[in-house]
Amino acid sequence: MAKHVVTLIPGDGIGPEITTAMRRVVDATGVDIEWEIADAGEHVMAEYGTPLPEHVIEACRRNKVAIKGPVTTPVGTGFRSVNVALRKELDLYVNLRPAFSIPGTGARYEDVDIVIVRENTEDLYAGIEFEEGAPETAELIRFCAEKGVGTIRPDSGISLKPISITGSERIVRYAFEYALANGRKKVTAVHKANILKYSDGLYLDVARKVAAEYEGRVEFEDRIVDMTCMGLVLYPEQFDVVVLPNLYGDIVSDLAAGLIGGLGMAPGANIGAECAVFEPVHGSAPKYAGKDMANPTAEILTAVLMLKHLGEFDAAEKILAGVKTVLAEGVSVTYDIKRTNTGSTDGAVGTQAYADAIIATF
Ligand code: NAP
């Protein structure tokens, strides 16, 4: 029996290509993983009537560790995003998105090393939505008027932004524990508490209380989200671990991906108390599907996070070193890296050839 059994969800669009490249790179390190393939996404809807069949969720629960490619969110079908559903079903409350500079990507900055810790279950992503014109929306509008909470135009759609003490406490605590375990110096809690007093205000209160427990061990600061965005662009080196509620986390992590060379470079992990699902930040980039063009770096760096989670530190380091070598050489790189480095995609290699170049460094 293999040392680790990992659920592999190839996904849609470029997912199958980049997960194949990732798997080849991971297997080439010699680490003992049995991959259990579980298909989810738009392409399984005809067969199962849903993009996220129950057996896929079960496979993640059983193996406790899964890695996935991106999944297309079907538009206008009434199905919620597979990613959001998986995070909810498995209570994967942490979305960890490290953004660190690797020379050779053509990124605008060279010294970025930020870990974004995004809350994954609450906030405007909780999925509590009131459609414009629906009777329950009218009732909510009436309720707010009657209670003197505020006036909402009758032709409004409404999304609720719940933020709890429980949700805030566990995500901020995770950020501090991550900082301690990884030799990080500072945690920045990001919010808009000056305007959103009862949701972000509560988050900030909780963050300050949790931070007090780590005083003297990890530095703490809080920043307003708009100022955070400006600060990240002006002086990204000032940021270390950044913990945010769900929506700001989503936006700011894409900003952070931009600092390090784009979405093709940004890995991610969804972590809960019971299991973890690893996935890159980017989507299924359908226009590149089947073309052997997409950059698998984000998926491969996602596997690096997974290997560390599995305690396979040597394999993780080997892959990271290989990625750094190939990018620094700048020869066997995909179209997006060529484009940022030279202004043209001429001479770019395909997804699998890039993986071959990494494997050749082992
Ligand atoms: P996207 O798939 O991330 O692609 C947007 C653009 O980013 C691409 O056109 C490409 O830019 C660049 N890019 C993304 N991944 C890349 C890679 N591996 N290598 C090189 N370039 C890459 O975003 P989208 O088009 O908005 O979303 C497509 C679908 O994915 C949607 O259905 C969305 O819901 C879904 N999605 C899924 C996840 C997930 O599964 N976790 C996350 C986000 C979005 P250039 O064309 O400029 O080169």
CSV table of C-alpha atoms and ligand atoms in Angstrom, one decimal:
chain,number,residue,atom,x,y,z
A,1,MET,CA,0.0,0.0,0.0
A,2,ALA,CA,1.2,3.5,-0.9
A,3,LYS,CA,2.4,5.8,1.9
A,4,HIS,CA,-0.2,8.4,1.0
A,5,VAL,CA,-3.5,8.2,-0.9
A,6,VAL,CA,-4.4,11.5,-2.4
A,7,THR,CA,-7.7,12.4,-4.2
A,8,LEU,CA,-6.9,14.0,-7.6
A,9,ILE,CA,-9.6,16.1,-9.2
A,10,PRO,CA,-8.4,17.1,-12.7
A,11,GLY,CA,-11.2,19.6,-13.3
A,12,ASP,CA,-12.2,21.4,-16.5
A,13,GLY,CA,-10.5,23.5,-19.2
A,14,ILE,CA,-6.7,23.4,-18.7
A,15,GLY,CA,-7.2,21.4,-15.5
A,16,PRO,CA,-6.4,17.9,-16.9
A,17,GLU,CA,-3.2,19.2,-18.6
A,18,ILE,CA,-1.8,21.1,-15.7
A,19,THR,CA,-2.7,18.3,-13.2
A,20,THR,CA,-1.0,15.7,-15.5
A,21,ALA,CA,2.1,17.9,-15.5
A,22,MET,CA,2.0,18.3,-11.7
A,23,ARG,CA,1.5,14.6,-11.1
A,24,ARG,CA,4.4,13.7,-13.4
A,25,VAL,CA,6.7,16.1,-11.5
A,26,VAL,CA,5.5,14.8,-8.1
A,27,ASP,CA,5.9,11.2,-9.1
A,28,ALA,CA,9.4,11.9,-10.4
A,29,THR,CA,10.6,12.9,-6.9
A,30,GLY,CA,10.0,9.3,-5.9
A,31,VAL,CA,7.5,10.2,-3.2
A,32,ASP,CA,5.1,7.3,-2.6
A,33,ILE,CA,1.6,8.6,-3.5
A,34,GLU,CA,-1.4,6.7,-4.8
A,35,TRP,CA,-3.6,9.0,-6.8
A,36,GLU,CA,-7.3,8.3,-6.6
A,37,ILE,CA,-8.9,10.1,-9.5
A,38,ALA,CA,-12.3,11.7,-8.8
A,39,ASP,CA,-14.0,13.7,-11.6
A,40,ALA,CA,-15.8,16.9,-10.9
A,41,GLY,CA,-16.8,20.0,-12.9
A,42,GLU,CA,-18.8,21.1,-15.9
A,43,HIS,CA,-17.8,18.0,-17.9
A,44,VAL,CA,-19.4,15.5,-15.5
A,45,MET,CA,-22.8,17.3,-15.3
A,46,ALA,CA,-24.4,15.3,-18.2
A,47,GLU,CA,-23.4,12.0,-16.4
A,48,TYR,CA,-24.2,12.9,-12.8
A,49,GLY,CA,-26.7,15.8,-13.1
A,50,THR,CA,-24.3,17.9,-10.9
A,51,PRO,CA,-20.8,19.3,-11.3
A,52,LEU,CA,-19.9,17.9,-7.8
A,53,PRO,CA,-21.1,14.3,-7.4
A,54,GLU,CA,-21.4,13.1,-3.8
A,55,HIS,CA,-18.7,10.4,-4.3
A,56,VAL,CA,-16.1,13.1,-5.0
A,57,ILE,CA,-16.9,14.8,-1.7
A,58,GLU,CA,-16.7,11.3,0.0
A,59,ALA,CA,-13.3,10.6,-1.6
A,60,CYS,CA,-11.9,13.9,-0.2
A,61,ARG,CA,-13.3,13.0,3.2
A,62,ARG,CA,-11.9,9.5,3.1
A,63,ASN,CA,-8.4,10.4,2.0
A,64,LYS,CA,-8.3,13.7,3.9
A,65,VAL,CA,-6.0,15.2,1.3
A,66,ALA,CA,-7.0,16.2,-2.2
A,67,ILE,CA,-5.5,18.2,-5.0
A,68,LYS,CA,-7.5,19.7,-7.8
A,69,GLY,CA,-7.3,21.5,-11.1
A,70,PRO,CA,-9.6,24.5,-11.7
A,71,VAL,CA,-13.2,23.8,-12.4
A,72,THR,CA,-15.5,25.9,-14.6
A,73,THR,CA,-18.4,27.4,-12.8
A,74,PRO,CA,-21.5,26.7,-15.0
A,75,VAL,CA,-23.2,30.1,-15.6
A,76,GLY,CA,-27.0,30.3,-15.4
A,77,THR,CA,-27.6,26.6,-14.4
A,78,GLY,CA,-28.5,27.2,-10.8
A,79,PHE,CA,-25.5,25.2,-9.7
A,80,ARG,CA,-23.2,26.9,-7.2
A,81,SER,CA,-19.4,26.9,-7.8
A,82,VAL,CA,-17.8,23.4,-7.2
A,83,ASN,CA,-15.0,25.2,-5.3
A,84,VAL,CA,-17.4,27.1,-3.0
A,85,ALA,CA,-19.5,23.9,-2.4
A,86,LEU,CA,-16.4,21.8,-1.6
A,87,ARG,CA,-15.1,24.4,0.9
A,88,LYS,CA,-18.5,24.4,2.5
A,89,GLU,CA,-19.2,20.7,2.6
A,90,LEU,CA,-15.8,19.9,4.1
A,91,ASP,CA,-15.7,23.0,6.3
A,92,LEU,CA,-12.3,24.1,4.7
A,93,TYR,CA,-12.2,27.3,6.6
A,94,VAL,CA,-8.7,28.4,5.6
A,95,ASN,CA,-7.7,29.5,2.2
A,96,LEU,CA,-4.0,29.8,2.2
A,97,ARG,CA,-2.4,31.6,-0.7
A,98,PRO,CA,1.3,32.3,-0.5
A,99,ALA,CA,2.7,34.8,-2.9
A,100,PHE,CA,6.5,34.7,-3.2
A,101,SER,CA,8.8,36.1,-5.9
A,102,ILE,CA,10.7,33.7,-8.1
A,103,PRO,CA,13.4,35.2,-10.3
A,104,GLY,CA,12.7,34.8,-14.0
A,105,THR,CA,9.0,35.3,-14.0
A,106,GLY,CA,9.3,38.9,-15.2
A,107,ALA,CA,7.3,40.1,-12.2
A,108,ARG,CA,7.4,43.8,-11.3
A,109,TYR,CA,8.8,43.0,-7.8
A,110,GLU,CA,11.7,40.8,-6.7
A,111,ASP,CA,11.2,40.7,-2.9
A,112,VAL,CA,7.6,39.6,-2.3
A,113,ASP,CA,7.1,37.0,0.3
A,114,ILE,CA,3.5,37.3,1.6
A,115,VAL,CA,1.1,34.6,2.9
A,116,ILE,CA,-2.5,35.5,2.4
A,117,VAL,CA,-4.8,33.7,4.9
A,118,ARG,CA,-8.4,34.1,3.6
A,119,GLU,CA,-11.4,33.1,5.6
A,120,ASN,CA,-13.3,30.6,3.4
A,121,THR,CA,-16.8,30.1,4.8
A,122,GLU,CA,-18.5,33.4,5.7
A,123,ASP,CA,-18.9,36.9,4.6
A,124,LEU,CA,-20.6,37.8,1.3
A,125,TYR,CA,-19.6,34.3,0.0
A,126,ALA,CA,-21.9,32.6,2.5
A,127,GLY,CA,-24.4,32.4,-0.4
A,128,ILE,CA,-27.3,34.1,1.5
A,129,GLU,CA,-28.8,36.0,-1.4
A,130,PHE,CA,-32.2,37.6,-1.9
A,131,GLU,CA,-33.2,38.0,-5.5
A,132,GLU,CA,-34.7,41.3,-6.7
A,133,GLY,CA,-38.5,41.0,-6.9
A,134,ALA,CA,-38.8,37.8,-4.8
A,135,PRO,CA,-41.4,37.8,-1.9
A,136,GLU,CA,-38.7,37.1,0.7
A,137,THR,CA,-36.7,40.1,-0.5
A,138,ALA,CA,-39.7,42.3,-0.2
A,139,GLU,CA,-40.2,40.9,3.3
A,140,LEU,CA,-36.6,41.6,4.3
A,141,ILE,CA,-36.9,45.2,2.9
A,142,ARG,CA,-40.1,45.7,4.9
A,143,PHE,CA,-38.5,44.2,8.1
A,144,CYS,CA,-35.6,46.7,7.8
A,145,ALA,CA,-37.9,49.6,7.3
A,146,GLU,CA,-40.2,48.6,10.2
A,147,LYS,CA,-37.3,48.1,12.6
A,148,GLY,CA,-35.7,51.4,11.6
A,149,VAL,CA,-32.6,49.6,10.4
A,150,GLY,CA,-32.5,51.4,7.1
A,151,THR,CA,-34.3,52.0,3.8
A,152,ILE,CA,-33.6,49.7,0.9
A,153,ARG,CA,-34.9,50.5,-2.6
A,154,PRO,CA,-37.8,48.1,-3.5
A,155,ASP,CA,-36.0,47.1,-6.7
A,156,SER,CA,-32.9,45.8,-4.9
A,157,GLY,CA,-31.2,42.4,-4.8
A,158,ILE,CA,-29.5,41.7,-1.5
A,159,SER,CA,-26.5,39.6,-0.4
A,160,LEU,CA,-25.9,39.2,3.3
A,161,LYS,CA,-22.5,39.5,4.9
A,162,PRO,CA,-22.4,37.3,8.0
A,163,ILE,CA,-19.2,37.4,10.1
A,164,SER,CA,-19.1,35.5,13.3
A,165,ILE,CA,-16.9,35.4,16.4
A,166,THR,CA,-16.4,31.7,15.8
A,167,GLY,CA,-15.3,32.1,12.1
A,168,SER,CA,-13.1,35.1,12.9
A,169,GLU,CA,-11.4,33.5,15.9
A,170,ARG,CA,-10.4,30.3,14.1
A,171,ILE,CA,-9.1,32.1,11.0
A,172,VAL,CA,-7.0,34.7,12.9
A,173,ARG,CA,-5.7,31.9,15.3
A,174,TYR,CA,-4.7,29.9,12.2
A,175,ALA,CA,-2.8,32.9,10.9
A,176,PHE,CA,-0.9,33.3,14.1
A,177,GLU,CA,-0.2,29.6,14.4
A,178,TYR,CA,1.0,29.5,10.8
A,179,ALA,CA,3.3,32.5,11.6
A,180,LEU,CA,4.8,30.7,14.6
A,181,ALA,CA,5.2,27.4,12.8
A,182,ASN,CA,6.8,29.0,9.7
A,183,GLY,CA,9.1,31.6,11.4
A,184,ARG,CA,7.0,34.5,10.3
A,185,LYS,CA,7.3,37.8,12.2
A,186,LYS,CA,4.0,39.7,11.6
A,187,VAL,CA,0.3,39.2,11.1
A,188,THR,CA,-1.7,42.0,9.5
A,189,ALA,CA,-5.5,41.8,9.9
A,190,VAL,CA,-7.4,43.5,7.1
A,191,HIS,CA,-10.9,45.0,7.4
A,192,LYS,CA,-13.2,47.9,6.7
A,193,ALA,CA,-14.3,48.3,10.3
A,194,ASN,CA,-14.6,52.0,10.0
A,195,ILE,CA,-17.7,51.5,7.8
A,196,LEU,CA,-18.9,48.0,8.5
A,197,LYS,CA,-19.1,48.2,12.2
A,198,TYR,CA,-21.0,45.0,13.1
A,199,SER,CA,-19.3,42.6,10.6
A,200,ASP,CA,-15.8,43.9,10.0
A,201,GLY,CA,-15.9,45.6,13.4
A,202,LEU,CA,-16.5,42.3,15.1
A,203,TYR,CA,-13.8,40.7,13.0
A,204,LEU,CA,-11.3,43.3,14.1
A,205,ASP,CA,-12.3,43.0,17.8
A,206,VAL,CA,-11.8,39.3,17.7
A,207,ALA,CA,-8.5,39.7,15.8
A,208,ARG,CA,-7.2,42.1,18.5
A,209,LYS,CA,-8.2,39.6,21.3
A,210,VAL,CA,-6.5,36.7,19.6
A,211,ALA,CA,-3.4,38.8,18.8
A,212,ALA,CA,-3.0,39.7,22.5
A,213,GLU,CA,-2.4,35.9,23.2
A,214,TYR,CA,0.6,36.0,20.9
A,215,GLU,CA,2.1,39.3,22.1
A,216,GLY,CA,5.9,39.2,22.2
A,217,ARG,CA,5.9,36.2,19.9
A,218,VAL,CA,4.3,37.5,16.7
A,219,GLU,CA,3.9,41.2,15.8
A,220,PHE,CA,0.3,42.4,15.0
A,221,GLU,CA,-1.1,45.3,13.1
A,222,ASP,CA,-4.5,46.0,11.5
A,223,ARG,CA,-5.1,47.8,8.2
A,224,ILE,CA,-8.1,49.0,6.3
A,225,VAL,CA,-8.6,47.1,3.1
A,226,ASP,CA,-8.2,50.0,0.6
A,227,MET,CA,-5.0,51.2,2.3
A,228,THR,CA,-3.8,47.6,2.2
A,229,CYS,CA,-4.2,47.5,-1.6
A,230,MET,CA,-2.2,50.6,-2.0
A,231,GLY,CA,0.4,49.5,0.5
A,232,LEU,CA,0.8,46.1,-1.3
A,233,VAL,CA,1.6,47.9,-4.6
A,234,LEU,CA,3.9,50.5,-3.1
A,235,TYR,CA,5.9,48.4,-0.6
A,236,PRO,CA,4.9,44.7,-0.7
A,237,GLU,CA,8.0,43.9,1.3
A,238,GLN,CA,6.3,45.3,4.4
A,239,PHE,CA,3.8,42.5,4.5
A,240,ASP,CA,4.2,39.1,6.0
A,241,VAL,CA,1.2,37.0,7.0
A,242,VAL,CA,-2.1,38.8,6.0
A,243,VAL,CA,-5.4,37.6,7.4
A,244,LEU,CA,-8.7,38.7,5.7
A,245,PRO,CA,-12.4,38.0,5.6
A,246,ASN,CA,-13.5,36.1,2.6
A,247,LEU,CA,-14.3,38.7,0.0
A,248,TYR,CA,-11.2,41.0,0.7
A,249,GLY,CA,-9.1,37.8,0.8
A,250,ASP,CA,-10.3,36.8,-2.7
A,251,ILE,CA,-9.5,40.2,-4.2
A,252,VAL,CA,-6.3,40.8,-2.3
A,253,SER,CA,-4.9,37.4,-3.2
A,254,ASP,CA,-5.3,38.1,-6.9
A,255,LEU,CA,-3.5,41.4,-6.3
A,256,ALA,CA,-0.7,39.5,-4.6
A,257,ALA,CA,-0.6,37.0,-7.5
A,258,GLY,CA,-0.1,40.1,-9.8
A,259,LEU,CA,2.9,41.1,-7.7
A,260,ILE,CA,4.7,37.8,-8.4
A,261,GLY,CA,4.0,37.4,-12.1
A,262,GLY,CA,0.4,36.6,-12.5
A,263,LEU,CA,-2.2,33.8,-11.9
A,264,GLY,CA,0.0,31.2,-13.5
A,265,MET,CA,2.3,31.5,-10.5
A,266,ALA,CA,-0.1,31.5,-7.6
A,267,PRO,CA,-0.7,28.3,-5.5
A,268,GLY,CA,-3.4,27.8,-2.9
A,269,ALA,CA,-4.7,25.4,-0.3
A,270,ASN,CA,-8.1,25.0,1.4
A,271,ILE,CA,-7.6,23.6,4.9
A,272,GLY,CA,-10.1,22.4,7.5
A,273,ALA,CA,-9.8,20.6,10.8
A,274,GLU,CA,-10.4,17.2,9.1
A,275,CYS,CA,-9.1,17.5,5.5
A,276,ALA,CA,-7.4,19.7,3.0
A,277,VAL,CA,-8.0,20.4,-0.7
A,278,PHE,CA,-5.1,22.0,-2.6
A,279,GLU,CA,-5.8,24.1,-5.7
A,280,PRO,CA,-4.2,26.9,-7.6
A,281,VAL,CA,-5.7,30.4,-7.5
A,282,HIS,CA,-6.4,30.6,-11.2
A,283,GLY,CA,-9.4,29.3,-13.1
A,284,SER,CA,-9.9,26.8,-15.9
A,285,ALA,CA,-8.8,29.3,-18.7
A,286,PRO,CA,-11.1,27.5,-21.3
A,287,LYS,CA,-9.5,29.3,-24.3
A,288,TYR,CA,-6.2,27.3,-23.6
A,289,ALA,CA,-7.9,23.9,-23.0
A,290,GLY,CA,-6.3,21.0,-24.8
A,291,LYS,CA,-3.6,23.3,-26.4
A,292,ASP,CA,-0.7,22.2,-24.1
A,293,MET,CA,0.0,25.9,-23.5
A,294,ALA,CA,-1.0,26.7,-20.0
A,295,ASN,CA,1.6,27.4,-17.3
A,296,PRO,CA,1.4,24.5,-14.7
A,297,THR,CA,3.6,26.4,-12.2
A,298,ALA,CA,0.7,27.4,-9.9
A,299,GLU,CA,-0.5,23.8,-9.9
A,300,ILE,CA,3.0,22.4,-9.3
A,301,LEU,CA,3.6,24.9,-6.4
A,302,THR,CA,0.2,23.9,-5.1
A,303,ALA,CA,1.6,20.3,-5.0
A,304,VAL,CA,4.6,21.7,-3.0
A,305,LEU,CA,2.2,23.0,-0.4
A,306,MET,CA,0.5,19.6,-0.4
A,307,LEU,CA,3.7,17.7,0.0
A,308,LYS,CA,4.7,19.9,3.0
A,309,HIS,CA,1.2,19.2,4.5
A,310,LEU,CA,2.0,15.4,4.0
A,311,GLY,CA,5.4,15.9,5.7
A,312,GLU,CA,7.2,15.2,2.5
A,313,PHE,CA,9.6,18.1,2.9
A,314,ASP,CA,12.5,16.7,0.7
A,315,ALA,CA,10.2,16.2,-2.3
A,316,ALA,CA,8.7,19.6,-1.8
A,317,GLU,CA,12.1,21.3,-1.7
A,318,LYS,CA,13.3,19.3,-4.7
A,319,ILE,CA,10.3,20.5,-6.8
A,320,LEU,CA,10.6,24.2,-5.6
A,321,ALA,CA,14.3,24.1,-6.5
A,322,GLY,CA,13.5,22.7,-9.9
A,323,VAL,CA,10.9,25.3,-10.7
A,324,LYS,CA,13.4,28.1,-9.6
A,325,THR,CA,16.1,26.7,-11.8
A,326,VAL,CA,13.9,26.4,-14.9
A,327,LEU,CA,12.4,29.8,-14.5
A,328,ALA,CA,15.8,31.4,-13.8
A,329,GLU,CA,17.2,29.8,-17.0
A,330,GLY,CA,14.2,31.3,-18.9
A,331,VAL,CA,14.5,28.8,-21.8
A,332,SER,CA,11.9,26.1,-21.3
A,333,VAL,CA,9.1,28.3,-20.1
A,334,THR,CA,5.5,28.6,-21.1
A,335,TYR,CA,3.9,31.4,-23.2
A,336,ASP,CA,2.9,33.7,-20.4
A,337,ILE,CA,6.4,33.8,-18.9
A,338,LYS,CA,8.0,34.3,-22.3
A,339,ARG,CA,5.5,37.1,-22.9
A,340,THR,CA,6.3,39.0,-19.7
A,341,ASN,CA,10.1,38.4,-20.1
A,342,THR,CA,10.5,39.2,-23.8
A,343,GLY,CA,7.2,40.8,-25.0
A,344,SER,CA,6.6,37.9,-27.3
A,345,THR,CA,5.6,34.3,-26.9
A,346,ASP,CA,8.2,33.1,-29.5
A,347,GLY,CA,10.2,30.2,-28.2
A,348,ALA,CA,7.8,29.2,-25.5
A,349,VAL,CA,7.5,25.5,-24.7
A,350,GLY,CA,4.3,23.6,-23.9
A,351,THR,CA,2.9,22.6,-20.5
A,352,GLN,CA,4.4,19.1,-20.6
A,353,ALA,CA,7.8,20.2,-21.9
A,354,TYR,CA,8.0,22.7,-19.0
A,355,ALA,CA,7.3,19.8,-16.6
A,356,ASP,CA,10.0,17.7,-18.3
A,357,ALA,CA,12.5,20.6,-17.8
A,358,ILE,CA,11.7,20.6,-14.1
A,359,ILE,CA,12.0,16.8,-13.9
A,360,ALA,CA,15.4,17.0,-15.7
A,361,THR,CA,16.7,19.1,-12.7
A,362,PHE,CA,16.1,16.2,-10.2
B,1,NAP,P1,-8.9,32.1,-15.4
B,1,NAP,O1,-9.3,30.8,-15.9
B,1,NAP,O2,-8.0,32.2,-14.2
B,1,NAP,O3,-8.1,32.8,-16.7
B,1,NAP,C1,-7.9,34.2,-16.9
B,1,NAP,C2,-6.6,34.5,-17.6
B,1,NAP,O4,-5.6,34.3,-16.7
B,1,NAP,C3,-6.3,33.5,-18.7
B,1,NAP,O5,-6.9,33.9,-19.9
B,1,NAP,C4,-4.8,33.7,-18.8
B,1,NAP,O6,-4.5,35.0,-19.3
B,1,NAP,C5,-4.4,33.8,-17.3
B,1,NAP,N1,-4.2,32.4,-16.8
B,1,NAP,C6,-4.9,31.7,-15.9
B,1,NAP,N2,-4.4,30.5,-15.6
B,1,NAP,C7,-3.2,30.5,-16.3
B,1,NAP,C8,-2.2,29.5,-16.4
B,1,NAP,N3,-2.2,28.4,-15.8
B,1,NAP,N4,-1.2,29.7,-17.3
B,1,NAP,C9,-1.2,30.9,-18.0
B,1,NAP,N5,-2.1,31.9,-17.9
B,1,NAP,C10,-3.1,31.7,-17.1
B,1,NAP,O7,-10.1,33.1,-15.2
B,1,NAP,P2,-11.5,33.2,-15.9
B,1,NAP,O8,-11.4,33.1,-17.4
B,1,NAP,O9,-12.2,34.3,-15.3
B,1,NAP,O10,-12.3,31.9,-15.4
B,1,NAP,C11,-12.5,30.7,-16.2
B,1,NAP,C12,-13.4,29.7,-15.4
B,1,NAP,O11,-12.7,29.3,-14.2
B,1,NAP,C13,-14.7,30.3,-14.9
B,1,NAP,O12,-15.7,29.4,-15.0
B,1,NAP,C14,-14.4,30.5,-13.4
B,1,NAP,O13,-15.6,30.4,-12.6
B,1,NAP,C15,-13.5,29.4,-13.1
B,1,NAP,N6,-12.6,29.5,-11.9
B,1,NAP,C16,-12.3,28.4,-11.2
B,1,NAP,C17,-11.5,28.5,-10.1
B,1,NAP,C18,-11.2,27.2,-9.4
B,1,NAP,O14,-11.5,26.2,-9.8
B,1,NAP,N7,-10.5,27.3,-8.3
B,1,NAP,C19,-10.9,29.7,-9.8
B,1,NAP,C20,-11.2,30.8,-10.5
B,1,NAP,C21,-12.1,30.7,-11.6
B,1,NAP,P3,-4.0,35.4,-20.7
B,1,NAP,O15,-5.0,35.0,-21.7
B,1,NAP,O16,-3.7,36.9,-20.7
B,1,NAP,O17,-2.7,34.7,-21.0
